[in-house]
Short mmCIF file of C-alpha atoms in Angstrom, two decimals:
data_model
loop_
_atom_site.label_atom_id
_atom_site.label_comp_id
_atom_site.label_asym_id
_atom_site.label_seq_id
_atom_site.Cartn_x
_atom_site.Cartn_y
_atom_site.Cartn_z
CA ALA A 798 46.28 2.50 18.49
CA LEU A 799 48.43 1.67 15.54
CA PHE A 800 52.18 2.31 15.47
CA ASP A 801 55.00 1.94 12.99
CA ALA A 802 57.89 0.12 14.68
CA TYR A 803 61.49 0.95 13.71
CA LEU A 804 64.47 -1.12 14.88
CA SER A 805 68.00 0.18 14.96
CA GLU A 806 71.31 -0.90 16.45
CA ASP A 807 73.69 1.56 18.07
CA ILE A 808 77.48 1.42 18.11
CA TYR A 809 77.46 -0.58 21.35
CA GLY A 810 75.31 -3.36 19.86
CA ARG A 811 72.15 -2.44 21.67
CA MET A 812 68.81 -2.57 19.85
CA HIS A 813 66.52 0.38 19.99
CA ILE A 814 62.83 0.25 19.06
CA LEU A 815 61.10 3.42 18.00
CA PHE A 816 57.30 3.47 17.91
CA VAL A 817 55.71 6.16 15.76
CA SER A 818 51.97 6.62 16.10
CA LYS A 819 49.99 6.06 12.91
CA GLU A 820 47.09 8.07 14.27
CA LYS A 821 47.86 11.09 12.08
CA ASP A 822 48.06 8.92 8.96
CA ASN A 823 44.82 7.12 9.80
CA GLN A 824 42.93 10.18 10.97
CA LEU A 825 42.21 11.21 7.39
CA TYR A 826 40.69 7.79 6.68
CA LEU A 827 38.77 7.77 9.95
CA ASP A 828 37.36 11.20 9.18
CA LYS A 829 36.25 10.04 5.74
CA ILE A 830 34.65 6.90 7.18
CA MET A 831 32.82 8.94 9.86
CA HIS A 832 31.61 11.38 7.20
CA LEU A 833 30.33 8.50 5.05
CA GLN A 834 28.61 6.88 8.05
CA ASN A 835 26.86 10.17 8.86
CA ARG A 836 25.76 10.61 5.25
CA LEU A 837 24.48 7.04 5.14
CA ALA A 838 22.53 7.50 8.38
CA HIS A 839 21.04 10.73 7.05
CA THR A 840 20.15 9.09 3.74
CA ASP A 841 18.57 6.13 5.55
CA PHE A 842 16.41 8.51 7.56
CA GLU A 843 15.39 10.42 4.41
CA LEU A 844 14.48 7.13 2.70
CA PHE A 845 12.45 6.11 5.73
CA GLU A 846 10.59 9.43 5.66
CA GLN A 847 9.93 9.05 1.92
CA LYS A 848 8.73 5.47 2.46
CA GLU A 849 6.29 6.70 5.14
CA LYS A 850 4.99 9.42 2.79
CA LEU A 851 4.61 6.93 -0.04
CA GLU A 852 2.69 4.51 2.18
CA ASP A 853 0.36 7.35 3.23
CA VAL A 854 -0.20 8.32 -0.41
CA LEU A 855 -0.89 4.70 -1.38
CA MET A 856 -3.36 4.32 1.48
CA ARG A 857 -5.15 7.50 0.42
CA LEU A 858 -5.12 6.37 -3.21
CA ASN A 859 -6.61 3.02 -2.20
CA LYS A 860 -9.35 4.77 -0.19
CA LEU A 861 -10.17 7.00 -3.15
CA SER A 862 -10.28 4.01 -5.52
CA GLY A 863 -13.80 3.17 -4.38
CA PRO A 864 -15.74 6.37 -3.67
CA PHE A 865 -19.19 6.15 -2.11
CA ILE A 866 -21.59 8.25 -4.18
CA PRO A 867 -25.21 8.66 -3.01
CA LEU A 868 -27.52 8.88 -6.04
CA SER A 869 -30.73 9.19 -4.02
CA GLU A 870 -31.91 8.52 -0.49
CA LYS A 871 -32.20 4.81 -1.28
CA MET A 872 -29.56 4.28 -3.99
CA CYS A 873 -25.78 4.62 -3.94
CA TYR A 874 -23.05 4.09 -6.51
CA ILE A 875 -19.55 2.75 -5.82
CA PRO A 876 -17.19 2.73 -8.81
CA LEU A 877 -14.02 0.70 -8.20
CA PHE A 878 -10.78 1.80 -9.85
CA GLY A 879 -7.47 -0.02 -10.28
CA ASP A 880 -6.31 -3.39 -9.08
CA ILE A 881 -8.36 -5.45 -6.65
CA THR A 882 -6.16 -6.20 -3.64
CA SER A 883 -7.14 -7.16 -0.12
CA GLU A 884 -5.58 -3.98 1.30
CA LYS A 885 -7.57 -1.79 -1.09
CA ILE A 886 -10.84 -3.60 -0.49
CA ASN A 887 -10.32 -3.43 3.30
CA LEU A 888 -9.92 0.36 3.11
CA ILE A 889 -12.86 0.78 0.73
CA SER A 890 -15.04 -1.56 2.82
CA GLU A 891 -14.54 0.45 5.97
CA HIS A 892 -15.81 3.65 4.32
CA VAL A 893 -18.60 1.96 2.34
CA LEU A 894 -20.00 -0.01 5.29
CA HIS A 895 -19.96 3.10 7.47
CA SER A 896 -21.80 5.11 4.79
CA VAL A 897 -24.41 2.39 4.18
CA PHE A 898 -24.93 1.97 7.93
CA ASN A 899 -25.56 5.72 8.35
CA GLY A 900 -27.99 5.88 5.43
CA GLU A 901 -31.04 3.89 4.42
CA TYR A 902 -29.73 2.55 1.14
CA GLN A 903 -31.63 -0.31 -0.39
CA LYS A 904 -30.00 -0.35 -3.81
CA ILE A 905 -26.22 -0.53 -4.01
CA LEU A 906 -24.58 -0.29 -7.41
CA ILE A 907 -20.95 -1.37 -7.64
CA ASP A 908 -19.27 -0.54 -10.93
CA LEU A 909 -16.35 -2.77 -11.94
CA THR A 910 -15.69 -1.18 -15.35
CA ALA A 911 -12.35 0.39 -14.32
CA VAL A 912 -10.96 -2.64 -12.46
CA GLY A 913 -7.40 -3.64 -13.41
CA GLU A 914 -5.60 -6.71 -12.17
CA VAL A 915 -7.30 -8.99 -9.65
CA GLU A 916 -5.64 -10.82 -6.77
CA ASP A 917 -7.32 -13.90 -5.28
CA ASP A 918 -7.36 -12.50 -1.74
CA GLY A 919 -8.71 -9.21 -3.11
CA ILE A 920 -11.62 -11.00 -4.81
CA GLN A 921 -12.35 -12.88 -1.60
CA LYS A 922 -12.50 -9.58 0.34
CA LEU A 923 -14.70 -8.06 -2.36
CA ILE A 924 -17.13 -10.97 -2.15
CA ASP A 925 -17.16 -10.62 1.65
CA LEU A 926 -18.09 -6.96 1.11
CA PHE A 927 -20.93 -8.00 -1.24
CA ARG A 928 -22.26 -10.44 1.36
CA THR A 929 -22.07 -7.89 4.18
CA LEU A 930 -23.82 -5.22 2.09
CA GLN A 931 -26.51 -7.67 1.03
CA PHE A 932 -27.04 -8.63 4.67
CA MET A 933 -27.23 -4.96 5.75
CA THR A 934 -29.67 -3.89 3.03
CA GLY A 935 -31.67 -7.06 2.56
CA SER A 936 -31.42 -6.70 -1.22
CA LYS A 937 -29.06 -7.95 -3.87
CA ILE A 938 -26.04 -5.88 -4.79
CA GLN A 939 -26.00 -4.79 -8.41
CA LEU A 940 -22.68 -5.28 -10.20
CA LEU A 941 -22.16 -3.10 -13.26
CA GLY A 942 -19.71 -3.09 -16.16
CA ILE A 943 -17.96 -6.37 -15.50
CA PRO A 944 -15.06 -6.85 -17.93
CA PRO A 945 -14.81 -10.34 -19.52
CA ARG A 946 -11.64 -11.33 -17.63
CA LEU A 947 -13.30 -10.42 -14.32
CA ALA A 948 -16.53 -12.19 -15.31
CA LYS A 949 -14.48 -15.33 -15.77
CA VAL A 950 -13.06 -15.02 -12.24
CA LEU A 951 -16.42 -14.17 -10.65
CA SER A 952 -18.16 -17.07 -12.40
CA THR A 953 -16.23 -19.50 -10.19
CA TYR A 954 -18.06 -18.11 -7.13
CA GLU A 955 -21.76 -18.69 -6.55
CA LEU A 956 -22.88 -15.08 -6.35
CA GLU A 957 -26.38 -15.29 -7.83
CA ARG A 958 -28.03 -15.19 -4.37
CA ILE A 959 -26.32 -11.96 -3.34
CA VAL A 960 -25.72 -10.00 -6.57
CA GLU A 961 -27.44 -9.07 -9.79
CA PHE A 962 -25.39 -8.45 -12.90
CA LYS A 963 -26.24 -5.33 -14.94
CA SER A 964 -24.51 -3.98 -18.01
CA SER A 965 -24.00 -0.33 -17.04
CA LEU A 966 -25.04 2.54 -14.80
CA GLN A 967 -26.92 4.04 -17.72
CA PHE A 968 -28.98 0.85 -18.08
CA VAL A 969 -29.86 0.82 -14.37
CA LEU A 970 -30.81 4.51 -14.26
CA GLN A 971 -32.91 4.28 -17.42
CA ASN A 972 -34.87 1.35 -15.97
CA GLU A 973 -35.10 2.94 -12.52
CA TYR A 974 -36.56 6.23 -13.74
CA ALA A 975 -38.41 5.03 -16.84
#
């Protein structure tokens, strides 16, 4: 506890010490500090909850950035949207591989028209997905709509054994059903 100390001398020459508690003076400050600590703790918890919600939304967004679309019993279409990151490709791969495993798809079309930025580890995961799909189906994966900047990145990998490059979905469908 804190005290104010007061010294005084009486008429007989004796010293007297008076201690006055500072608790009342400090109580106001302590109350304010406790209130601020409680608000901070509450705000931290709210931020944590918002962070969790945001992470869930981002995970869902990443999953939806590569929908699996069956076009026929033997052909499926997977358009990729947004940036290519390893986290996104891992989420997309899980759904795509499960869907291909449950079907009898022999022709897999992956459209890269709407791809944004590309991370090195994301490209590596994407190429792993190509290899796995090619192994599962026994046929080459068809890559559609490759933007020039992505073509430059993909050209450094030797993909000719596992993928075919096509210009667009329209081109593939016209040749498929012509």
